[in-house]
PDB file of C-alpha atoms in Angstrom:
ATOM      1  CA  UNK A 215       0.000   0.000   0.000  1.00  0.00           C
ATOM      2  CA  UNK A 216       1.440   3.346  -0.966  1.00  0.00           C
ATOM      3  CA  UNK A 217       2.336   5.657   1.858  1.00  0.00           C
ATOM      4  CA  UNK A 218       3.974   8.412  -0.134  1.00  0.00           C
ATOM      5  CA  UNK A 219       0.971  10.738   0.134  1.00  0.00           C
ATOM      6  CA  UNK A 220       1.130  10.677   3.934  1.00  0.00           C
ATOM      7  CA  UNK A 221       2.444  13.813   5.659  1.00  0.00           C
ATOM      8  CA  UNK A 222       5.666  13.402   7.578  1.00  0.00           C
ATOM      9  CA  UNK A 223       5.242  12.389  11.188  1.00  0.00           C
ATOM     10  CA  UNK A 224       8.177  12.055  13.574  1.00  0.00           C
ATOM     11  CA  UNK A 225       9.207   8.412  13.982  1.00  0.00           C
ATOM     12  CA  UNK A 226       9.543   9.053  17.725  1.00  0.00           C
ATOM     13  CA  UNK A 227       5.914  10.222  17.872  1.00  0.00           C
ATOM     14  CA  UNK A 228       4.852   7.167  15.883  1.00  0.00           C
ATOM     15  CA  UNK A 229       6.794   4.916  18.277  1.00  0.00           C
ATOM     16  CA  UNK A 230       5.201   6.594  21.302  1.00  0.00           C
ATOM     17  CA  UNK A 231       1.740   6.231  19.776  1.00  0.00           C
ATOM     18  CA  UNK A 232       2.434   2.581  18.972  1.00  0.00           C
ATOM     19  CA  UNK A 233       3.415   1.960  22.589  1.00  0.00           C
ATOM     20  CA  UNK A 234       0.387   3.834  23.996  1.00  0.00           C
ATOM     21  CA  UNK A 235      -2.096   1.961  21.791  1.00  0.00           C
ATOM     22  CA  UNK A 236      -0.818  -1.075  19.859  1.00  0.00           C
ATOM     23  CA  UNK A 237      -1.307  -0.454  16.139  1.00  0.00           C
ATOM     24  CA  UNK A 238      -1.829   3.305  16.450  1.00  0.00           C
ATOM     25  CA  UNK A 239       1.654   3.938  15.047  1.00  0.00           C
ATOM     26  CA  UNK A 240       0.730   2.110  11.851  1.00  0.00           C
ATOM     27  CA  UNK A 241      -2.566   3.985  11.648  1.00  0.00           C
ATOM     28  CA  UNK A 242      -0.718   7.301  11.885  1.00  0.00           C
ATOM     29  CA  UNK A 243       1.581   6.418   8.981  1.00  0.00           C
ATOM     30  CA  UNK A 244      -1.433   5.485   6.852  1.00  0.00           C
ATOM     31  CA  UNK A 245      -1.370   1.698   7.317  1.00  0.00           C
ATOM     32  CA  UNK A 246      -4.712   1.381   9.065  1.00  0.00           C
ATOM     33  CA  UNK A 247      -5.353  -2.287   8.317  1.00  0.00           C
ATOM     34  CA  UNK A 248      -1.915  -3.218   9.667  1.00  0.00           C
ATOM     35  CA  UNK A 249      -2.697  -1.228  12.792  1.00  0.00           C
ATOM     36  CA  UNK A 250      -6.049  -2.944  13.270  1.00  0.00           C
ATOM     37  CA  UNK A 251      -4.519  -6.397  12.773  1.00  0.00           C
ATOM     38  CA  UNK A 252      -1.650  -5.644  15.157  1.00  0.00           C
ATOM     39  CA  UNK A 253      -4.050  -4.254  17.772  1.00  0.00           C
ATOM     40  CA  UNK A 254      -6.278  -7.325  17.494  1.00  0.00           C
ATOM     41  CA  UNK A 255      -3.331  -9.706  17.872  1.00  0.00           C
ATOM     42  CA  UNK A 256      -1.573  -7.863  20.717  1.00  0.00           C
ATOM     43  CA  UNK A 257      -4.795  -7.155  22.632  1.00  0.00           C
ATOM     44  CA  UNK A 258      -5.947 -10.773  22.232  1.00  0.00           C
ATOM     45  CA  UNK A 259      -2.650 -12.104  23.550  1.00  0.00           C
ATOM     46  CA  UNK A 260      -2.606  -9.696  26.496  1.00  0.00           C
ATOM     47  CA  UNK A 261      -6.252 -10.207  27.476  1.00  0.00           C
ATOM     48  CA  UNK A 262      -5.822 -13.942  26.900  1.00  0.00           C
ATOM     49  CA  UNK A 263      -2.923 -13.984  29.362  1.00  0.00           C
ATOM     50  CA  UNK A 264      -5.026 -12.184  31.959  1.00  0.00           C
ATOM     51  CA  UNK A 265      -7.909 -14.611  31.420  1.00  0.00           C
ATOM     52  CA  UNK A 266      -5.667 -17.673  31.685  1.00  0.00           C
ATOM     53  CA  UNK A 267      -3.700 -16.724  34.772  1.00  0.00           C
ATOM     54  CA  UNK A 268      -5.641 -13.856  36.301  1.00  0.00           C
ATOM     55  CA  UNK A 269      -4.515 -10.284  36.631  1.00  0.00           C
ATOM     56  CA  UNK A 270      -1.712 -11.259  39.004  1.00  0.00           C
ATOM     57  CA  UNK A 271       0.384 -12.588  36.108  1.00  0.00           C
ATOM     58  CA  UNK A 272       1.438  -8.951  35.620  1.00  0.00           C
ATOM     59  CA  UNK A 273       3.765  -8.645  38.597  1.00  0.00           C
ATOM     60  CA  UNK A 274       4.811  -5.048  39.224  1.00  0.00           C
ATOM     61  CA  UNK A 275       8.423  -4.574  40.311  1.00  0.00           C
ATOM     62  CA  UNK A 276       8.964  -3.158  43.776  1.00  0.00           C
ATOM     63  CA  UNK A 277       6.163  -5.055  45.484  1.00  0.00           C
ATOM     64  CA  UNK A 278       6.639  -7.953  47.921  1.00  0.00           C
ATOM     65  CA  UNK A 279       4.187 -10.792  47.243  1.00  0.00           C
ATOM     66  CA  UNK A 280       2.465  -8.500  44.772  1.00  0.00           C
ATOM     67  CA  UNK A 281       0.936  -6.218  47.396  1.00  0.00           C
ATOM     68  CA  UNK A 282       3.343  -4.481  49.798  1.00  0.00           C
ATOM     69  CA  UNK A 283       6.062  -2.055  48.724  1.00  0.00           C
ATOM     70  CA  UNK A 284       9.562  -3.431  49.258  1.00  0.00           C
ATOM     71  CA  UNK A 285      11.363  -1.005  51.509  1.00  0.00           C
ATOM     72  CA  UNK A 286      15.098  -0.708  52.111  1.00  0.00           C
ATOM     73  CA  UNK A 287      16.395   1.727  54.702  1.00  0.00           C
ATOM     74  CA  UNK A 288      12.944   3.232  54.868  1.00  0.00           C
ATOM     75  CA  UNK A 289      12.599   4.067  51.157  1.00  0.00           C
ATOM     76  CA  UNK A 290      10.918   2.164  48.331  1.00  0.00           C
ATOM     77  CA  UNK A 291      13.379   0.048  46.321  1.00  0.00           C
ATOM     78  CA  UNK A 292      11.808   1.152  43.036  1.00  0.00           C
ATOM     79  CA  UNK A 293      12.808   4.769  43.688  1.00  0.00           C
ATOM     80  CA  UNK A 294      16.054   3.860  45.446  1.00  0.00           C
ATOM     81  CA  UNK A 295      17.362   1.384  42.835  1.00  0.00           C
ATOM     82  CA  UNK A 296      14.958   1.398  39.860  1.00  0.00           C
ATOM     83  CA  UNK A 297      17.178  -0.547  37.442  1.00  0.00           C
ATOM     84  CA  UNK A 298      18.003  -3.319  39.898  1.00  0.00           C
ATOM     85  CA  UNK A 299      14.389  -3.565  41.060  1.00  0.00           C
ATOM     86  CA  UNK A 300      13.005  -3.815  37.513  1.00  0.00           C
ATOM     87  CA  UNK A 301      15.692  -6.345  36.540  1.00  0.00           C
ATOM     88  CA  UNK A 302      14.469  -8.451  39.462  1.00  0.00           C
ATOM     89  CA  UNK A 303      11.232  -9.020  37.561  1.00  0.00           C
ATOM     90  CA  UNK A 304      12.383  -9.168  33.923  1.00  0.00           C
ATOM     91  CA  UNK A 305       9.052 -10.444  32.589  1.00  0.00           C
ATOM     92  CA  UNK A 306       7.520  -7.103  33.447  1.00  0.00           C
ATOM     93  CA  UNK A 307       9.921  -5.385  31.026  1.00  0.00           C
ATOM     94  CA  UNK A 308       8.401  -7.338  28.128  1.00  0.00           C
ATOM     95  CA  UNK A 309       4.855  -6.961  29.473  1.00  0.00           C
ATOM     96  CA  UNK A 310       5.226  -3.185  29.846  1.00  0.00           C
ATOM     97  CA  UNK A 311       5.861  -2.904  26.099  1.00  0.00           C
ATOM     98  CA  UNK A 312       2.136  -3.558  25.636  1.00  0.00           C
ATOM     99  CA  UNK A 313       1.567   0.011  26.802  1.00  0.00           C
ATOM    100  CA  UNK A 314      -0.287   1.642  29.684  1.00  0.00           C
ATOM    101  CA  UNK A 315      -2.611  -1.360  29.850  1.00  0.00           C
ATOM    102  CA  UNK A 316       0.255  -3.348  31.419  1.00  0.00           C
ATOM    103  CA  UNK A 317       0.556  -0.808  34.220  1.00  0.00           C
ATOM    104  CA  UNK A 318      -3.217  -0.807  34.733  1.00  0.00           C
ATOM    105  CA  UNK A 319      -3.135  -4.616  34.906  1.00  0.00           C
ATOM    106  CA  UNK A 320      -0.165  -4.444  37.278  1.00  0.00           C
ATOM    107  CA  UNK A 321      -2.081  -2.127  39.575  1.00  0.00           C
ATOM    108  CA  UNK A 322      -5.079  -4.455  39.286  1.00  0.00           C
ATOM    109  CA  UNK A 323      -2.802  -7.294  40.364  1.00  0.00           C
ATOM    110  CA  UNK A 324      -1.760  -5.361  43.468  1.00  0.00           C
ATOM    111  CA  UNK A 325      -5.404  -4.676  44.343  1.00  0.00           C
ATOM    112  CA  UNK A 326      -6.306  -8.332  43.714  1.00  0.00           C
ATOM    113  CA  UNK A 327      -3.433  -9.504  45.936  1.00  0.00           C
ATOM    114  CA  UNK A 328      -4.542  -7.178  48.725  1.00  0.00           C
ATOM    115  CA  UNK A 329      -8.053  -8.624  48.433  1.00  0.00           C
ATOM    116  CA  UNK A 330      -6.784 -12.158  48.874  1.00  0.00           C
ATOM    117  CA  UNK A 331      -6.747 -13.460  45.305  1.00  0.00           C
ATOM    118  CA  UNK A 332      -3.808 -15.883  45.189  1.00  0.00           C
ATOM    119  CA  UNK A 333      -1.177 -16.131  42.484  1.00  0.00           C
ATOM    120  CA  UNK A 334      -2.083 -18.834  39.962  1.00  0.00           C
ATOM    121  CA  UNK A 335      -0.451 -22.228  40.187  1.00  0.00           C
ATOM    122  CA  UNK A 336       2.925 -22.556  38.518  1.00  0.00           C
ATOM    123  CA  UNK A 337       1.940 -23.760  35.053  1.00  0.00           C
ATOM    124  CA  UNK A 338      -1.015 -21.423  34.516  1.00  0.00           C
ATOM    125  CA  UNK A 339       1.020 -18.558  35.922  1.00  0.00           C
ATOM    126  CA  UNK A 340       3.835 -19.312  33.476  1.00  0.00           C
ATOM    127  CA  UNK A 341       1.444 -19.488  30.528  1.00  0.00           C
ATOM    128  CA  UNK A 342      -0.324 -16.267  31.520  1.00  0.00           C
ATOM    129  CA  UNK A 343       2.996 -14.466  31.990  1.00  0.00           C
ATOM    130  CA  UNK A 344       4.181 -15.818  28.629  1.00  0.00           C
ATOM    131  CA  UNK A 345       1.036 -14.588  26.820  1.00  0.00           C
ATOM    132  CA  UNK A 346       1.347 -11.063  28.265  1.00  0.00           C
ATOM    133  CA  UNK A 347       5.095 -10.897  27.646  1.00  0.00           C
ATOM    134  CA  UNK A 348       4.645 -12.155  24.077  1.00  0.00           C
ATOM    135  CA  UNK A 349       2.031  -9.441  23.519  1.00  0.00           C
ATOM    136  CA  UNK A 350       4.601  -6.861  24.598  1.00  0.00           C
ATOM    137  CA  UNK A 351       7.341  -8.304  22.397  1.00  0.00           C
ATOM    138  CA  UNK A 352       5.054  -8.405  19.346  1.00  0.00           C
ATOM    139  CA  UNK A 353       4.086  -4.805  20.054  1.00  0.00           C
ATOM    140  CA  UNK A 354       7.790  -3.895  20.204  1.00  0.00           C
ATOM    141  CA  UNK A 355       8.218  -5.338  16.709  1.00  0.00           C
ATOM    142  CA  UNK A 356       5.155  -3.323  15.656  1.00  0.00           C
ATOM    143  CA  UNK A 357       6.581  -0.139  17.186  1.00  0.00           C
ATOM    144  CA  UNK A 358       9.890  -0.612  15.353  1.00  0.00           C
ATOM    145  CA  UNK A 359       8.098  -1.396  12.081  1.00  0.00           C
ATOM    146  CA  UNK A 360       5.798   1.646  12.288  1.00  0.00           C
ATOM    147  CA  UNK A 361       8.691   3.887  13.300  1.00  0.00           C
ATOM    148  CA  UNK A 362      10.741   2.585  10.369  1.00  0.00           C
ATOM    149  CA  UNK A 363       7.897   3.271   7.962  1.00  0.00           C
ATOM    150  CA  UNK A 364       7.614   6.815   9.338  1.00  0.00           C
ATOM    151  CA  UNK A 365      11.322   7.457   8.898  1.00  0.00           C
ATOM    152  CA  UNK A 366      11.209   6.115   5.318  1.00  0.00           C
ATOM    153  CA  UNK A 367       8.511   8.686   4.555  1.00  0.00           C
ATOM    154  CA  UNK A 368      11.177  11.374   4.682  1.00  0.00           C
ATOM    155  CA  UNK A 369      12.149  12.062   8.260  1.00  0.00           C
ATOM    156  CA  UNK A 370      15.101  11.041  10.358  1.00  0.00           C
ATOM    157  CA  UNK A 371      14.737   8.347  13.050  1.00  0.00           C
TER     158      UNK A 371
ATOM    159  CA  UNK B 349     -19.735 -16.853  31.843  1.00  0.00           C
ATOM    160  CA  UNK B 350     -21.674 -16.467  35.139  1.00  0.00           C
ATOM    161  CA  UNK B 351     -22.718 -20.136  34.931  1.00  0.00           C
ATOM    162  CA  UNK B 352     -19.081 -21.180  34.442  1.00  0.00           C
ATOM    163  CA  UNK B 353     -17.976 -18.923  37.278  1.00  0.00           C
ATOM    164  CA  UNK B 354     -20.572 -20.311  39.658  1.00  0.00           C
ATOM    165  CA  UNK B 355     -19.829 -23.929  38.784  1.00  0.00           C
ATOM    166  CA  UNK B 356     -16.032 -23.687  38.893  1.00  0.00           C
ATOM    167  CA  UNK B 357     -15.333 -20.749  41.190  1.00  0.00           C
ATOM    168  CA  UNK B 358     -13.588 -19.001  38.333  1.00  0.00           C
ATOM    169  CA  UNK B 359     -13.658 -15.210  38.461  1.00  0.00           C
ATOM    170  CA  UNK B 360     -12.421 -13.938  35.063  1.00  0.00           C
ATOM    171  CA  UNK B 361      -9.316 -11.744  35.304  1.00  0.00           C
ATOM    172  CA  UNK B 362      -8.959 -12.391  39.026  1.00  0.00           C
ATOM    173  CA  UNK B 363      -8.494 -16.114  39.414  1.00  0.00           C
ATOM    174  CA  UNK B 364      -6.794 -18.586  37.051  1.00  0.00           C
ATOM    175  CA  UNK B 365      -8.956 -20.207  34.382  1.00  0.00           C
ATOM    176  CA  UNK B 366     -10.063 -23.777  35.214  1.00  0.00           C
ATOM    177  CA  UNK B 367      -7.986 -25.396  32.488  1.00  0.00           C
ATOM    178  CA  UNK B 368      -5.393 -27.322  34.472  1.00  0.00           C
ATOM    179  CA  UNK B 369      -5.566 -30.435  32.285  1.00  0.00           C
ATOM    180  CA  UNK B 370      -5.934 -28.703  28.923  1.00  0.00           C
ATOM    181  CA  UNK B 371      -2.958 -26.360  29.091  1.00  0.00           C
ATOM    182  CA  UNK B 372      -1.166 -27.713  25.951  1.00  0.00           C
ATOM    183  CA  UNK B 373      -4.144 -26.464  23.894  1.00  0.00           C
ATOM    184  CA  UNK B 374      -3.222 -22.928  24.976  1.00  0.00           C
ATOM    185  CA  UNK B 375      -0.206 -23.117  22.693  1.00  0.00           C
ATOM    186  CA  UNK B 376      -2.411 -22.766  19.615  1.00  0.00           C
ATOM    187  CA  UNK B 377      -3.957 -19.314  20.345  1.00  0.00           C
ATOM    188  CA  UNK B 378      -0.487 -18.088  21.296  1.00  0.00           C
ATOM    189  CA  UNK B 379       0.895 -19.177  17.934  1.00  0.00           C
ATOM    190  CA  UNK B 380      -2.066 -17.641  16.089  1.00  0.00           C
ATOM    191  CA  UNK B 381      -1.510 -14.331  17.885  1.00  0.00           C
ATOM    192  CA  UNK B 382       2.210 -14.327  17.098  1.00  0.00           C
ATOM    193  CA  UNK B 383       1.538 -15.215  13.450  1.00  0.00           C
ATOM    194  CA  UNK B 384      -1.110 -12.520  12.928  1.00  0.00           C
ATOM    195  CA  UNK B 385       1.025  -9.832  14.606  1.00  0.00           C
ATOM    196  CA  UNK B 386       4.110 -10.792  12.606  1.00  0.00           C
ATOM    197  CA  UNK B 387       2.364 -11.149   9.266  1.00  0.00           C
ATOM    198  CA  UNK B 388       0.469  -7.872   9.801  1.00  0.00           C
ATOM    199  CA  UNK B 389       3.801  -6.168   9.238  1.00  0.00           C
ATOM    200  CA  UNK B 390       5.052  -8.387   6.423  1.00  0.00           C
ATOM    201  CA  UNK B 391       2.274  -9.052   3.920  1.00  0.00           C
ATOM    202  CA  UNK B 392       1.760  -6.509   1.126  1.00  0.00           C
ATOM    203  CA  UNK B 393      -2.063  -6.505   1.158  1.00  0.00           C
ATOM    204  CA  UNK B 394      -4.733  -7.101   3.788  1.00  0.00           C
ATOM    205  CA  UNK B 395      -6.238  -9.950   1.789  1.00  0.00           C
ATOM    206  CA  UNK B 396      -3.021 -11.966   2.182  1.00  0.00           C
ATOM    207  CA  UNK B 397      -2.947 -11.573   5.980  1.00  0.00           C
ATOM    208  CA  UNK B 398      -5.195 -14.457   7.015  1.00  0.00           C
ATOM    209  CA  UNK B 399      -3.792 -17.143   4.678  1.00  0.00           C
ATOM    210  CA  UNK B 400      -0.198 -16.169   5.453  1.00  0.00           C
ATOM    211  CA  UNK B 401      -0.870 -16.088   9.202  1.00  0.00           C
ATOM    212  CA  UNK B 402      -2.553 -19.508   9.083  1.00  0.00           C
ATOM    213  CA  UNK B 403       0.384 -20.895   7.100  1.00  0.00           C
ATOM    214  CA  UNK B 404       2.865 -19.546   9.653  1.00  0.00           C
ATOM    215  CA  UNK B 405       0.743 -20.941  12.506  1.00  0.00           C
ATOM    216  CA  UNK B 406       0.852 -24.357  10.838  1.00  0.00           C
ATOM    217  CA  UNK B 407       4.634 -24.188  10.365  1.00  0.00           C
ATOM    218  CA  UNK B 408       5.191 -23.120  13.970  1.00  0.00           C
ATOM    219  CA  UNK B 409       2.880 -25.850  15.279  1.00  0.00           C
ATOM    220  CA  UNK B 410       4.589 -28.532  13.193  1.00  0.00           C
ATOM    221  CA  UNK B 411       7.984 -27.213  14.267  1.00  0.00           C
ATOM    222  CA  UNK B 412       7.048 -27.408  17.938  1.00  0.00           C
ATOM    223  CA  UNK B 413       5.573 -30.902  17.525  1.00  0.00           C
ATOM    224  CA  UNK B 414       8.788 -31.937  15.765  1.00  0.00           C
ATOM    225  CA  UNK B 415      10.874 -30.468  18.573  1.00  0.00           C
ATOM    226  CA  UNK B 416       8.720 -32.266  21.164  1.00  0.00           C
ATOM    227  CA  UNK B 417       9.119 -35.615  19.347  1.00  0.00           C
ATOM    228  CA  UNK B 418      12.882 -35.090  18.966  1.00  0.00           C
ATOM    229  CA  UNK B 419      13.279 -34.221  22.653  1.00  0.00           C
ATOM    230  CA  UNK B 420      11.122 -37.203  23.689  1.00  0.00           C
ATOM    231  CA  UNK B 421      13.320 -39.528  21.643  1.00  0.00           C
ATOM    232  CA  UNK B 422      16.464 -37.886  23.009  1.00  0.00           C
ATOM    233  CA  UNK B 423      15.392 -38.131  26.637  1.00  0.00           C
ATOM    234  CA  UNK B 424      13.632 -41.515  26.405  1.00  0.00           C
ATOM    235  CA  UNK B 425      15.983 -43.483  24.175  1.00  0.00           C
ATOM    236  CA  UNK B 426      19.340 -41.748  23.833  1.00  0.00           C
ATOM    237  CA  UNK B 427      20.120 -40.292  27.264  1.00  0.00           C
TER     238      UNK B 427
END
């Protein structure tokens, strides 16, 4: 599909839009059907992961047992050592690439944990985590693709 | 959904789905999702998306079955 008639949009803006809403980056560069297909696939994988394992498969870094903030010397580890804390839960890095929905789900997981909903058993937890992380990784590919298309329309990356 | 929830205790999005024995089936939707997302960026026209995604799903499924058979043979007969 020709994209030459599209006005130039910054690849960074396209990437940000693609992260905020999967597929929106493609829609901005004039590839609406690609955007719709990507959104359907990424959203299905992410929602599927939440349905399989429950919202607690999105495990926010910096929380002990998914509900209480981990404190060290009186301050929250996520503000004290953000890189180390996030690296402690590497799956969340991939899941967060799905966009703000991952953070909403992560917050939902904290609320669910505080209300006594247990973490799923090992296998279902693994599958749910895998679905959500795969959604994020596929969205990353989508972000890079949309950003590349934007830069080929005449701008610089 | 409410009937399923009342009969199994499943609360969608809060508790794990009651599919403990059927988990290998969950591989298929995962592969479909990966295939559609990948092919959405590769195929030239929208009409080619579904056939190409189904083809990729088939290849991935066969590849995983082949890997499972190879590993079963390796673990059961070679090692």
